[in-house]
Amino acid sequence: MSSIINLDKIKGLVYTEKSNISSSNGRYTFEVDSSCNKSEIKSLIKKIYNVDVKNVNIINTKPKSRRFKGINGYTSKVKKAIIKLKENQTINFA
């Protein structure tokens, strides 16, 4: 039986000042699909990057109202996963 990895669930790495500081402590922030749960994210990160995941925290950001040229609109909602790796493990993105 072949194991197929669904890469569509993980949208990408979040590059912010806060996430870059926490990456030195073994915590990485990813933007994930809104239908993912913690166990799915944990297994996907383990398969894709070959690292041991200690825990997963989820952040659901609500859409915010914005105005553009007098028209009201909303930003997209985003689900982020903060991954904590076990000791002495890092993810190499190069």
Backbone as a ProteinNet text record, in pm:
[ID]
protein_1_A
[PRIMARY]
MSSIINLDKIKGLVYTEKSNISSSNGRYTFEVDSSCNKSEIKSLIKKIYNVDVKNVNIINTKPKSRRFKGINGYTSKVKKAIIKLKENQTINFA
[TERTIARY]
84.1	0	89.2	65.5	146.2	88.1	177.5	131.8	139.6	26.1	17.7	3.5	90.9	87.9	7.1	-94.9	-179	-115.5	-43	27.1	-65.1	-189.5	-282.5	-328.6	-315.1	-359.9	-269.8	-138.8	-46.1	-20	-65	-55.7	80.7	147.8	280	325.1	447.2	507.7	471	446.9	413.8	542.8	576.5	697.4	660.3	668.4	649.4	763.7	775.4	882.2	864.6	742.7	716.1	744.6	706.5	730.5	878.4	953.4	1097.1	1169.4	1126.5	1187.2	1156.3	1034.2	996.9	1055.9	1096.5	1157.1	1292.9	1360.7	1487.3	1465.1	1343.5	1309.7	1243.8	1243.4	1185	1036.5	981.5	839.6	827	749.2	730.4	582	549.2	410.5	378	272.5	227.5	83.9	51.1	-88.3	-143.4	-256.4	-311.3	-454.7	-506.1	-643.2	-738.7	-853.1	-946.4	-1011	-1002.2	-1063	-967.5	-842.7	-742.8	-763.7	-730.9	-727.1	-583.6	-561.1	-425.5	-354.3	-423.8	-359.1	-321.1	-403.7	-368.7	-245.8	-240.4	-127.3	-0.1	-9.3	107.1	162.5	75.6	122.6	176.8	116.5	166	304.8	327.4	458.3	563.1	524.8	618.3	657.4	560.9	589.4	667.2	632.3	694.2	836.6	857.9	987.9	1072.2	1021.4	1093.3	1143.2	1056.5	1088.5	983.1	1017.3	923.6	855.1	723.2	644.2	604.6	632.3	596.4	450.3	409.1	268.1	231.2	100.4	45.9	-55.8	-42.1	-140.6	-205.2	-335.3	-412.4	-461.1	-451.9	-505.9	-601.2	-725.7	-823.3	-842.5	-801.4	-820.5	-951.5	-1027.9	-1155.7	-1133.1	-1225.2	-1212.8	-1236.3	-1157.6	-1168.6	-1232.9	-1312.2	-1377.2	-1277.8	-1276.8	-1189.8	-1272.5	-1226.4	-1291.6	-1192.7	-1239.7	-1157.4	-1241.8	-1202.8	-1275	-1422.3	-1448.9	-1584.8	-1668.6	-1612.5	-1687.1	-1640.9	-1736.7	-1703.3	-1674.8	-1574.5	-1539.9	-1475.2	-1433.6	-1372.3	-1245.8	-1150.2	-1032	-1068.5	-984.4	-1009.6	-978.9	-1053.9	-1019.9	-902.7	-818.6	-695.9	-684.1	-640.4	-611.6	-461.8	-399.5	-255.5	-228.4	-120.8	-78.2	62.4	80.1	212.7	263.7	372.9	429.4	549	550.4	667.6	735.7	865.4	942.8	1008.4	1045.6	1117.9	1257.8	1327.4	1458.4	1557.2	1638.9	1750	1705	1584.9	1538.5	1501.3	1535.6	1501.9	1447.9	1381.7	1333.1	1418.9	1476.9	1560.7	1475.6	1454.3	1369.3	1448	1578.1	1661.2	1655.2
-117.1	0	124.1	214.2	335.9	443.4	520.9	629.8	759.9	820.8	945.6	1059.3	1159.5	1273.9	1384.9	1433.4	1540.9	1674.8	1734.1	1859.2	1980.5	1962.8	2074.9	2121.4	2037.7	2073.3	2178.5	2175.1	2273.9	2376.8	2499.8	2604	2669.3	2680.1	2740.6	2784.6	2830.1	2878.8	3025	3064.7	3203.2	3275.5	3380.7	3459.1	3590.9	3595	3718.8	3731.8	3847.9	3869.3	3776.2	3760.3	3674.6	3527.7	3481.1	3341.3	3313.5	3411.1	3392.1	3383.5	3460.1	3452.1	3317.3	3270.6	3143.4	3023.2	3039.2	2926.6	2890.2	2984.9	2951.7	2866.8	2866.3	2784	2652.4	2620	2493.8	2500.2	2620.2	2637.3	2699.3	2634.8	2680.8	2703.7	2810.3	2846.8	2821.9	2744.6	2712.4	2758.1	2800.7	2826	2695.8	2650.5	2520.8	2536.3	2430.6	2427.3	2431.6	2493.7	2511.7	2381.3	2275.4	2148.4	2056.8	2097.3	2013.4	2015.1	1902.3	1899.4	1874.7	1873.7	1866.3	1736.8	1625.4	1497.6	1487.4	1540.8	1541.9	1627.2	1743.7	1834.3	1770.9	1707.5	1642.9	1533	1450.2	1341.8	1394.7	1501.1	1558.5	1619.3	1694.1	1754.7	1646.3	1540	1429.7	1361.8	1342.5	1277.3	1367.8	1495.1	1585.6	1621.2	1657.4	1709.7	1609.7	1490.2	1385.1	1433.5	1493.4	1540.5	1485.7	1484.4	1441.7	1564.4	1565.6	1678.7	1653.3	1750.7	1738	1774.5	1891.2	1929	2028.2	2047.4	2136.5	2228.3	2357.4	2455.8	2518.4	2546.4	2598.4	2739.6	2828.2	2963.6	2984.8	3018.6	3053.9	3204.7	3273	3417.4	3447.7	3538.2	3576.3	3675	3679.7	3781.4	3920.5	4016	4153.7	4238.9	4336	4422.6	4527.2	4550.5	4648.6	4729	4851.2	4935.4	4963.5	4953	4984.3	5065.7	5190.2	5282.5	5293.3	5300.5	5318.6	5192.8	5079.5	4953.8	4869.5	4823.5	4739.3	4597.2	4536.6	4399.1	4334.7	4212.7	4137.6	4068.9	4054	3974.2	3826.8	3740.7	3597.4	3547	3445.7	3383	3288.5	3273.5	3195.6	3103.7	2981	2887.4	2864.1	2889	2871.1	2759.9	2685.5	2579.9	2611.6	2615.4	2635.7	2499	2456.2	2323.7	2335.1	2256.6	2250.5	2116.8	2123.6	2002.8	1953.3	1825.7	1770.3	1828.5	1806.9	1867.7	1837.6	1936.8	1926	1889.3	1927.1	1903.9	2037.2	2050.7	2171.1	2130.4	2223.7	2203.6	2289	2227	2298.1	2330	2457.9	2499.2	2528.5	2514.5	2544.7	2436.1
0	0	0	-90.4	-99.6	-8.9	51.1	137.5	58.9	35.2	-39.5	60.7	47.4	137	70.7	139.5	88.3	125.4	30.8	57.2	52.3	8.7	0.7	138.7	239.2	373.7	437.5	406.5	461.1	352.4	375.4	273.1	268.6	381.7	380.1	517.2	521.9	645	664.5	788.2	820.6	856.3	779.3	803	869.7	999.7	1074	1173.6	1232.3	1330.2	1450.2	1494.5	1609.9	1578.2	1459	1424.1	1401.5	1350.7	1332.6	1466.1	1564.3	1697.1	1761.6	1747.9	1809.8	1736.8	1609.8	1538.2	1596.1	1660.1	1724.6	1849.7	1902.4	2018.8	1979.3	1850.4	1805.4	1778.7	1759.5	1728.2	1589.3	1504.4	1367.3	1343.7	1269.5	1243.4	1096.9	1072.4	937.6	920	798.7	763.8	708.4	762.8	725.8	677	617.4	569.4	688.7	670.8	782.2	827.2	746.9	785	860.7	878.8	947.2	1097.7	1161	1306.4	1351.2	1482	1535.3	1497.3	1502.9	1472.7	1325.3	1235.6	1093.1	1067.2	1129.2	1110.1	1163.5	1278.9	1339.8	1249.6	1194.3	1107.7	975.2	920	794.9	811.6	919.2	943.6	963.8	1033.5	1057.4	926.1	835.7	707.6	612.7	607.1	510	549.5	676.7	719	798	824.9	898.2	1033.9	1111.7	1246.3	1343.3	1471.6	1574.8	1633.4	1627.8	1675.4	1820.3	1906.6	2048	2069.4	2020.9	2031.4	1922	1905.5	1803	1869	1845.4	1890	1766.8	1775.9	1663	1695.1	1595.3	1605.6	1488.3	1517.8	1414.8	1418.4	1311.7	1306.8	1234.7	1290.5	1232.3	1118.3	1022.6	917.6	975.2	929	976.7	868.2	909.9	811.4	762.3	634.1	569.6	470.1	442.2	342.4	231.8	108.9	-7.3	-103.7	-123.8	-212.2	-173.8	-44.8	3.3	6.9	-29	-30	88.8	167.8	282	235.8	296.2	265.2	386.4	370.4	479.3	430.3	522.6	492	506.2	457.1	466.3	606.6	649.4	776.5	753.1	855.3	842.6	962.9	938	1045.7	1047.7	1163.5	1177.7	1277.5	1252.7	1343.7	1391.1	1522.7	1580.4	1623.1	1560.1	1580.5	1673.2	1780.3	1867.7	1844	1810.7	1784.7	1912.3	1911.2	2024.7	2028.5	2139.5	2163.6	2051.4	2018.2	1922.5	1781.5	1742.2	1606.2	1543.1	1415.2	1340.3	1204.3	1139.6	1003.1	912	810	714.1	591.5	563.9	452.4	325.8	328	211	107.3
[MASK]
++++++++++++++++++++++++++++++++++++++++++++++++++++++++++++++++++++++++++++++++++++++++++++++

